[in-house]
Short mmCIF file of N, CA and C in Angstrom, two decimals:
data_model
loop_
_atom_site.label_atom_id
_atom_site.label_comp_id
_atom_site.label_asym_id
_atom_site.label_seq_id
_atom_site.Cartn_x
_atom_site.Cartn_y
_atom_site.Cartn_z
N UNK N 60 -74.03 -105.55 148.80
CA UNK N 60 -74.94 -104.76 147.82
C UNK N 60 -75.40 -105.66 146.72
N UNK N 61 -74.86 -106.97 146.60
CA UNK N 61 -75.34 -107.84 145.62
C UNK N 61 -76.73 -108.34 145.81
N UNK N 62 -77.10 -108.71 147.11
CA UNK N 62 -78.50 -109.04 147.31
C UNK N 62 -79.55 -108.06 146.95
N UNK N 63 -79.50 -106.89 147.57
CA UNK N 63 -80.52 -105.94 147.09
C UNK N 63 -80.53 -105.61 145.71
N UNK N 64 -79.43 -105.60 145.14
CA UNK N 64 -79.34 -105.32 143.63
C UNK N 64 -80.02 -106.55 142.76
N UNK N 65 -79.71 -107.71 143.18
CA UNK N 65 -80.31 -108.79 142.60
C UNK N 65 -81.95 -108.78 142.71
N UNK N 66 -82.33 -108.60 144.00
CA UNK N 66 -83.83 -108.51 144.23
C UNK N 66 -84.54 -107.47 143.43
N UNK N 67 -83.80 -106.20 143.40
CA UNK N 67 -84.45 -105.05 142.59
C UNK N 67 -84.39 -105.26 141.10
N UNK N 68 -83.35 -105.86 140.63
CA UNK N 68 -83.16 -106.10 139.14
C UNK N 68 -84.02 -107.15 138.60
N UNK N 69 -84.49 -107.99 139.35
CA UNK N 69 -85.32 -109.12 138.89
C UNK N 69 -86.63 -108.63 138.27
N UNK N 70 -87.40 -107.72 138.80
CA UNK N 70 -88.53 -107.15 138.05
C UNK N 70 -88.19 -106.30 136.88
N UNK N 71 -87.09 -105.71 136.96
CA UNK N 71 -86.56 -104.77 135.78
C UNK N 71 -86.29 -105.70 134.69
N UNK N 72 -85.66 -106.96 134.95
CA UNK N 72 -85.31 -107.82 133.84
C UNK N 72 -86.59 -108.52 133.37
N UNK N 73 -87.55 -108.78 134.17
CA UNK N 73 -88.76 -109.58 133.68
C UNK N 73 -89.44 -108.47 132.72
N UNK N 74 -89.60 -107.15 133.21
CA UNK N 74 -90.34 -106.29 132.23
C UNK N 74 -89.51 -106.04 130.97
N UNK N 75 -88.10 -106.13 131.13
CA UNK N 75 -87.37 -105.94 129.87
C UNK N 75 -87.57 -107.09 128.90
N UNK N 76 -87.67 -108.36 129.54
CA UNK N 76 -87.88 -109.50 128.67
C UNK N 76 -89.29 -109.42 128.12
N UNK N 77 -90.31 -108.97 128.88
CA UNK N 77 -91.58 -108.81 128.22
C UNK N 77 -91.56 -107.82 127.11
N UNK N 78 -90.88 -106.67 127.13
CA UNK N 78 -90.82 -105.71 126.19
C UNK N 78 -90.03 -106.15 125.03
N UNK N 79 -88.97 -106.94 125.19
CA UNK N 79 -88.23 -107.41 124.04
C UNK N 79 -88.97 -108.53 123.23
N UNK N 80 -89.81 -109.23 124.00
CA UNK N 80 -90.54 -110.31 123.25
C UNK N 80 -91.79 -109.70 122.39
N UNK N 81 -92.23 -108.50 122.82
CA UNK N 81 -93.20 -107.74 122.19
C UNK N 81 -92.70 -106.96 121.10
N UNK N 82 -91.32 -106.78 120.94
CA UNK N 82 -90.78 -106.01 120.02
C UNK N 82 -90.67 -104.38 120.25
N UNK N 83 -90.99 -104.07 121.57
CA UNK N 83 -91.03 -102.75 121.97
C UNK N 83 -89.63 -102.32 122.29
N UNK N 84 -89.27 -100.94 122.04
CA UNK N 84 -88.02 -100.58 122.44
C UNK N 84 -87.84 -100.55 123.90
N UNK N 85 -86.57 -100.93 124.34
CA UNK N 85 -86.48 -101.09 125.80
C UNK N 85 -85.25 -100.35 126.49
N UNK N 86 -84.40 -99.79 125.55
CA UNK N 86 -83.24 -99.10 126.15
C UNK N 86 -83.35 -98.05 127.02
N UNK N 87 -84.16 -96.96 126.75
CA UNK N 87 -84.29 -95.68 127.52
C UNK N 87 -84.82 -96.23 128.95
N UNK N 88 -85.90 -96.97 128.86
CA UNK N 88 -86.44 -97.33 130.24
C UNK N 88 -85.62 -98.25 131.05
N UNK N 89 -84.79 -99.12 130.29
CA UNK N 89 -83.96 -100.10 130.98
C UNK N 89 -82.74 -99.42 131.66
N UNK N 90 -82.24 -98.42 130.93
CA UNK N 90 -81.12 -97.68 131.60
C UNK N 90 -81.61 -96.88 132.80
N UNK N 91 -82.83 -96.19 132.71
CA UNK N 91 -83.30 -95.47 133.80
C UNK N 91 -83.67 -96.39 135.02
N UNK N 92 -84.25 -97.50 134.71
CA UNK N 92 -84.50 -98.46 135.81
C UNK N 92 -83.33 -99.09 136.44
N UNK N 93 -82.28 -99.46 135.67
CA UNK N 93 -81.07 -99.84 136.16
C UNK N 93 -80.38 -98.83 137.13
N UNK N 94 -80.43 -97.64 136.60
CA UNK N 94 -79.75 -96.58 137.50
C UNK N 94 -80.54 -96.29 138.84
N UNK N 95 -81.89 -96.44 138.74
CA UNK N 95 -82.71 -96.29 139.90
C UNK N 95 -82.40 -97.47 140.82
N UNK N 96 -82.29 -98.63 140.36
CA UNK N 96 -82.08 -99.87 141.09
C UNK N 96 -80.67 -99.70 141.77
N UNK N 97 -79.72 -99.20 141.18
CA UNK N 97 -78.39 -98.94 141.96
C UNK N 97 -78.46 -97.97 142.92
N UNK N 98 -79.22 -96.93 142.70
CA UNK N 98 -79.32 -95.88 143.76
C UNK N 98 -80.00 -96.52 144.96
N UNK N 99 -81.07 -97.08 144.83
CA UNK N 99 -81.83 -97.77 145.88
C UNK N 99 -80.96 -98.78 146.63
N UNK N 100 -80.35 -99.67 145.92
CA UNK N 100 -79.59 -100.76 146.42
C UNK N 100 -78.38 -100.13 147.28
N UNK N 101 -77.71 -99.13 146.74
CA UNK N 101 -76.68 -98.51 147.61
C UNK N 101 -77.16 -97.71 148.79
N UNK N 102 -78.31 -97.13 148.70
CA UNK N 102 -78.88 -96.36 149.86
C UNK N 102 -79.21 -97.49 150.91
N UNK N 103 -79.87 -98.66 150.48
CA UNK N 103 -80.27 -99.78 151.43
C UNK N 103 -78.94 -100.38 152.05
N UNK N 104 -77.96 -100.44 151.26
CA UNK N 104 -76.65 -101.02 151.80
C UNK N 104 -76.07 -100.09 152.83
N UNK N 105 -76.07 -98.91 152.61
CA UNK N 105 -75.56 -97.87 153.60
C UNK N 105 -76.33 -97.81 154.83
N UNK N 106 -77.70 -98.02 154.74
CA UNK N 106 -78.59 -97.93 155.88
C UNK N 106 -78.20 -99.19 156.70
N UNK N 107 -78.07 -100.41 156.06
CA UNK N 107 -77.77 -101.62 156.82
C UNK N 107 -76.48 -101.54 157.52
N UNK N 108 -75.45 -100.94 156.89
CA UNK N 108 -74.12 -100.94 157.39
C UNK N 108 -74.30 -99.99 158.70
N UNK N 109 -75.09 -99.02 158.67
CA UNK N 109 -75.17 -97.99 159.66
C UNK N 109 -75.90 -98.67 160.96
N UNK N 110 -76.71 -99.66 160.79
CA UNK N 110 -77.45 -100.30 161.91
C UNK N 110 -76.90 -101.60 162.24
N UNK N 111 -75.93 -102.17 161.52
CA UNK N 111 -75.36 -103.52 161.95
C UNK N 111 -74.26 -103.38 162.92
N UNK N 112 -74.41 -103.98 164.05
CA UNK N 112 -73.39 -103.90 165.22
C UNK N 112 -72.32 -104.86 164.93
N UNK N 113 -71.12 -104.29 164.85
CA UNK N 113 -69.87 -105.19 164.54
C UNK N 113 -68.91 -105.15 165.58
N UNK N 114 -69.12 -104.17 166.68
CA UNK N 114 -68.13 -104.16 167.72
C UNK N 114 -68.88 -103.82 169.03
N UNK N 115 -68.52 -104.63 170.09
CA UNK N 115 -69.11 -104.35 171.46
C UNK N 115 -67.94 -104.14 172.45
N UNK N 116 -68.10 -103.21 173.20
CA UNK N 116 -67.23 -102.94 174.26
C UNK N 116 -68.01 -102.75 175.60
N UNK N 117 -67.36 -103.38 176.69
CA UNK N 117 -68.08 -103.37 177.92
C UNK N 117 -67.16 -102.83 178.95
N UNK N 118 -67.68 -101.94 179.88
CA UNK N 118 -66.77 -101.36 180.82
C UNK N 118 -67.64 -101.09 182.06
N UNK N 119 -67.59 -102.01 182.96
CA UNK N 119 -68.38 -101.97 184.18
C UNK N 119 -69.83 -102.12 183.89
N UNK N 120 -70.67 -101.04 184.17
CA UNK N 120 -72.03 -101.05 183.83
C UNK N 120 -72.37 -100.29 182.70
N UNK N 121 -71.37 -100.11 181.71
CA UNK N 121 -71.48 -99.31 180.49
C UNK N 121 -71.14 -100.32 179.31
N UNK N 122 -71.83 -99.85 178.27
CA UNK N 122 -71.56 -100.69 176.95
C UNK N 122 -71.45 -99.69 175.83
N UNK N 123 -70.63 -100.06 174.93
CA UNK N 123 -70.53 -99.34 173.61
C UNK N 123 -70.66 -100.27 172.48
N UNK N 124 -71.71 -99.94 171.59
CA UNK N 124 -71.93 -100.83 170.54
C UNK N 124 -71.80 -100.08 169.25
N UNK N 125 -70.92 -100.35 168.49
CA UNK N 125 -70.53 -99.60 167.19
C UNK N 125 -70.94 -100.44 165.95
N UNK N 126 -71.46 -99.57 165.02
CA UNK N 126 -71.87 -100.11 163.80
C UNK N 126 -70.76 -100.21 162.77
N UNK N 127 -70.98 -100.78 161.59
CA UNK N 127 -69.90 -100.99 160.72
C UNK N 127 -69.37 -99.61 160.16
N UNK N 128 -70.27 -98.72 160.08
CA UNK N 128 -69.90 -97.38 159.54
C UNK N 128 -69.15 -96.62 160.68
N UNK N 129 -69.64 -96.79 161.96
CA UNK N 129 -68.75 -96.17 163.04
C UNK N 129 -67.38 -96.65 163.00
N UNK N 130 -67.25 -97.95 162.85
CA UNK N 130 -65.84 -98.47 162.79
C UNK N 130 -64.99 -97.96 161.66
N UNK N 131 -65.54 -98.06 160.48
CA UNK N 131 -64.89 -97.65 159.23
C UNK N 131 -64.48 -96.16 159.21
N UNK N 132 -65.50 -95.36 159.80
CA UNK N 132 -65.08 -93.85 159.75
C UNK N 132 -64.47 -93.54 161.08
N UNK N 133 -64.09 -94.35 161.93
CA UNK N 133 -63.43 -94.06 163.14
C UNK N 133 -64.09 -92.98 163.97
N UNK N 134 -65.41 -93.21 164.18
CA UNK N 134 -66.15 -92.24 164.89
C UNK N 134 -65.86 -92.53 166.49
N UNK N 135 -65.96 -91.57 167.30
CA UNK N 135 -65.62 -91.68 168.70
C UNK N 135 -66.66 -92.67 169.32
N UNK N 136 -66.15 -93.39 170.36
CA UNK N 136 -67.00 -94.46 171.18
C UNK N 136 -67.93 -93.66 172.00
N UNK N 137 -69.26 -94.09 171.88
CA UNK N 137 -70.29 -93.64 172.79
C UNK N 137 -70.64 -94.60 173.72
N UNK N 138 -70.48 -94.27 175.03
CA UNK N 138 -70.88 -95.27 176.11
C UNK N 138 -72.27 -94.98 176.55
N UNK N 139 -72.93 -96.10 176.73
CA UNK N 139 -74.33 -96.04 177.27
C UNK N 139 -74.44 -96.88 178.61
N UNK N 140 -75.35 -96.36 179.45
CA UNK N 140 -75.52 -97.33 180.69
C UNK N 140 -76.07 -98.63 180.29
N UNK N 141 -75.57 -99.71 180.83
CA UNK N 141 -76.14 -100.96 180.50
C UNK N 141 -77.28 -101.23 181.54
N UNK N 142 -78.46 -101.26 181.04
CA UNK N 142 -79.60 -101.33 181.90
C UNK N 142 -79.91 -102.87 182.19
N UNK N 143 -79.85 -103.68 181.07
CA UNK N 143 -80.31 -104.95 181.33
C UNK N 143 -79.85 -105.71 180.11
N UNK N 144 -79.50 -107.07 180.32
CA UNK N 144 -79.27 -107.95 179.18
C UNK N 144 -80.13 -109.24 179.39
N UNK N 145 -80.99 -109.57 178.58
CA UNK N 145 -81.93 -110.56 178.69
C UNK N 145 -81.72 -111.76 177.67
N UNK N 146 -81.69 -112.96 178.12
CA UNK N 146 -81.48 -114.11 177.30
C UNK N 146 -82.63 -114.46 176.62
N UNK N 147 -82.66 -114.53 175.20
CA UNK N 147 -83.62 -114.88 174.44
C UNK N 147 -83.37 -116.20 173.65
N UNK N 148 -84.32 -116.82 173.01
CA UNK N 148 -84.14 -118.07 172.26
C UNK N 148 -83.06 -118.01 171.20
N UNK N 149 -83.04 -116.86 170.50
CA UNK N 149 -82.07 -116.70 169.47
C UNK N 149 -80.82 -115.88 169.77
N UNK N 150 -80.60 -115.39 171.03
CA UNK N 150 -79.49 -114.61 171.35
C UNK N 150 -79.79 -113.72 172.53
N UNK N 151 -79.30 -112.54 172.54
CA UNK N 151 -79.48 -111.62 173.78
C UNK N 151 -80.18 -110.42 173.30
N UNK N 152 -80.84 -109.88 174.21
CA UNK N 152 -81.49 -108.46 174.02
C UNK N 152 -80.77 -107.64 174.98
N UNK N 153 -80.13 -106.54 174.54
CA UNK N 153 -79.39 -105.67 175.39
C UNK N 153 -80.04 -104.25 175.56
N UNK N 154 -80.41 -103.93 176.66
CA UNK N 154 -80.93 -102.61 176.78
C UNK N 154 -79.96 -101.63 177.39
N UNK N 155 -79.61 -100.77 176.54
CA UNK N 155 -78.55 -99.81 176.98
C UNK N 155 -79.03 -98.34 176.62
N UNK N 156 -79.07 -97.63 177.75
CA UNK N 156 -79.46 -96.25 177.61
C UNK N 156 -80.92 -96.24 177.00
N UNK N 157 -81.22 -95.47 175.94
CA UNK N 157 -82.53 -95.58 175.23
C UNK N 157 -82.52 -96.45 174.04
N UNK N 158 -81.56 -97.31 173.94
CA UNK N 158 -81.46 -98.26 172.82
C UNK N 158 -81.65 -99.77 173.20
N UNK N 159 -82.25 -100.41 172.28
CA UNK N 159 -82.35 -101.93 172.52
C UNK N 159 -81.63 -102.46 171.30
N UNK N 160 -80.68 -103.44 171.58
CA UNK N 160 -79.94 -104.14 170.51
C UNK N 160 -80.26 -105.64 170.77
N UNK N 161 -80.23 -106.41 169.54
CA UNK N 161 -80.46 -107.74 169.50
C UNK N 161 -79.04 -108.33 168.96
N UNK N 162 -78.57 -109.15 169.76
CA UNK N 162 -77.28 -109.93 169.45
C UNK N 162 -77.63 -111.44 169.03
N UNK N 163 -77.51 -111.80 167.83
CA UNK N 163 -77.90 -113.23 167.45
C UNK N 163 -76.76 -114.09 167.60
N UNK N 164 -76.95 -115.17 168.21
CA UNK N 164 -75.91 -116.13 168.50
C UNK N 164 -75.10 -116.54 167.26
N UNK N 165 -75.76 -116.69 166.18
CA UNK N 165 -75.13 -117.21 164.92
C UNK N 165 -74.22 -116.06 164.30
N UNK N 166 -74.46 -114.80 164.56
CA UNK N 166 -73.70 -113.69 163.98
C UNK N 166 -72.39 -113.48 164.76
N UNK N 167 -72.29 -113.94 165.83
CA UNK N 167 -71.09 -113.64 166.78
C UNK N 167 -70.30 -114.85 167.18
N UNK N 168 -69.08 -115.08 166.64
CA UNK N 168 -68.29 -116.21 166.95
C UNK N 168 -67.86 -116.30 168.41
N UNK N 169 -67.73 -115.15 169.11
CA UNK N 169 -67.38 -115.00 170.49
C UNK N 169 -68.75 -114.82 171.38
N UNK N 170 -69.85 -115.36 170.95
CA UNK N 170 -71.01 -115.15 171.68
C UNK N 170 -70.97 -115.56 173.17
N UNK N 171 -70.26 -116.78 173.55
CA UNK N 171 -70.26 -117.14 174.82
C UNK N 171 -69.43 -116.12 175.71
N UNK N 172 -68.47 -115.43 175.14
CA UNK N 172 -67.56 -114.36 175.89
C UNK N 172 -68.68 -113.06 176.10
N UNK N 173 -69.33 -112.70 175.21
CA UNK N 173 -70.30 -111.73 175.38
C UNK N 173 -71.23 -111.98 176.39
N UNK N 174 -71.76 -113.22 176.26
CA UNK N 174 -72.83 -113.69 177.24
C UNK N 174 -72.13 -113.62 178.67
N UNK N 175 -70.98 -114.13 178.97
CA UNK N 175 -70.46 -114.23 180.29
C UNK N 175 -70.24 -112.76 180.73
N UNK N 176 -69.75 -111.80 179.93
CA UNK N 176 -69.56 -110.41 180.21
C UNK N 176 -70.64 -109.76 180.67
N UNK N 177 -71.76 -109.98 179.89
CA UNK N 177 -73.04 -109.23 180.26
C UNK N 177 -73.88 -109.85 181.38
N UNK N 178 -73.68 -111.13 181.67
CA UNK N 178 -74.44 -111.88 182.69
C UNK N 178 -75.99 -111.57 182.48
N UNK N 179 -76.61 -112.15 181.43
CA UNK N 179 -77.95 -111.88 181.27
C UNK N 179 -78.81 -112.56 182.14
N UNK N 180 -79.94 -112.01 182.49
CA UNK N 180 -80.98 -112.57 183.50
C UNK N 180 -82.17 -113.00 182.79
N UNK N 181 -82.94 -113.73 183.53
CA UNK N 181 -84.24 -114.20 183.06
C UNK N 181 -85.43 -113.71 183.98
N UNK N 182 -85.00 -112.75 184.79
CA UNK N 182 -85.95 -112.32 185.87
C UNK N 182 -87.01 -111.33 185.04
N UNK N 183 -88.20 -111.10 185.62
CA UNK N 183 -89.08 -110.10 185.03
C UNK N 183 -88.50 -108.68 185.11
N UNK N 184 -89.16 -107.82 184.25
CA UNK N 184 -88.71 -106.52 184.26
C UNK N 184 -88.63 -105.81 185.61
N UNK N 185 -89.57 -105.91 186.47
CA UNK N 185 -89.63 -105.23 187.78
C UNK N 185 -88.64 -105.83 188.70
N UNK N 186 -88.26 -107.00 188.54
CA UNK N 186 -87.34 -107.64 189.60
C UNK N 186 -85.79 -107.26 189.61
N UNK N 187 -85.47 -106.56 188.50
CA UNK N 187 -84.07 -106.06 188.45
C UNK N 187 -83.97 -104.65 188.64
N UNK N 188 -83.09 -104.20 189.48
CA UNK N 188 -82.92 -102.84 189.62
C UNK N 188 -81.70 -102.26 188.78
N UNK N 189 -81.93 -101.01 188.34
CA UNK N 189 -80.87 -100.45 187.49
C UNK N 189 -79.84 -99.85 188.38
N UNK N 190 -78.45 -100.06 188.08
CA UNK N 190 -77.38 -99.61 188.73
C UNK N 190 -77.28 -98.18 188.82
N UNK N 191 -78.14 -97.31 188.18
CA UNK N 191 -77.99 -95.85 188.17
C UNK N 191 -79.21 -95.29 188.86
#
């Protein structure tokens, strides 16, 4: 939450500095803007935690990818059919059910284990048949 708060507080602080240098009152607006910044930053952080994949489970031709919020709130595991895993320059694109996930190499210390388990291909879309 520190990064979005910092990005959003920068313009608030610049405006506060300009008002202070002009001798204008700044406290009512500064408090309202700081409160709005905290609401937006916490909403953005919650959104990012809901879409950041932190757990991958593979079972045959099925895959479960859980977000940080799914893990923290102990939500049940949802399995999706693993349609395809494609090797890209920066990592893997995983096509599971009606979802597409990107797994970046730098974000996963066990990237090679994930890659071996998924067996990504580089074939064109029409060349690979779905196991379902």
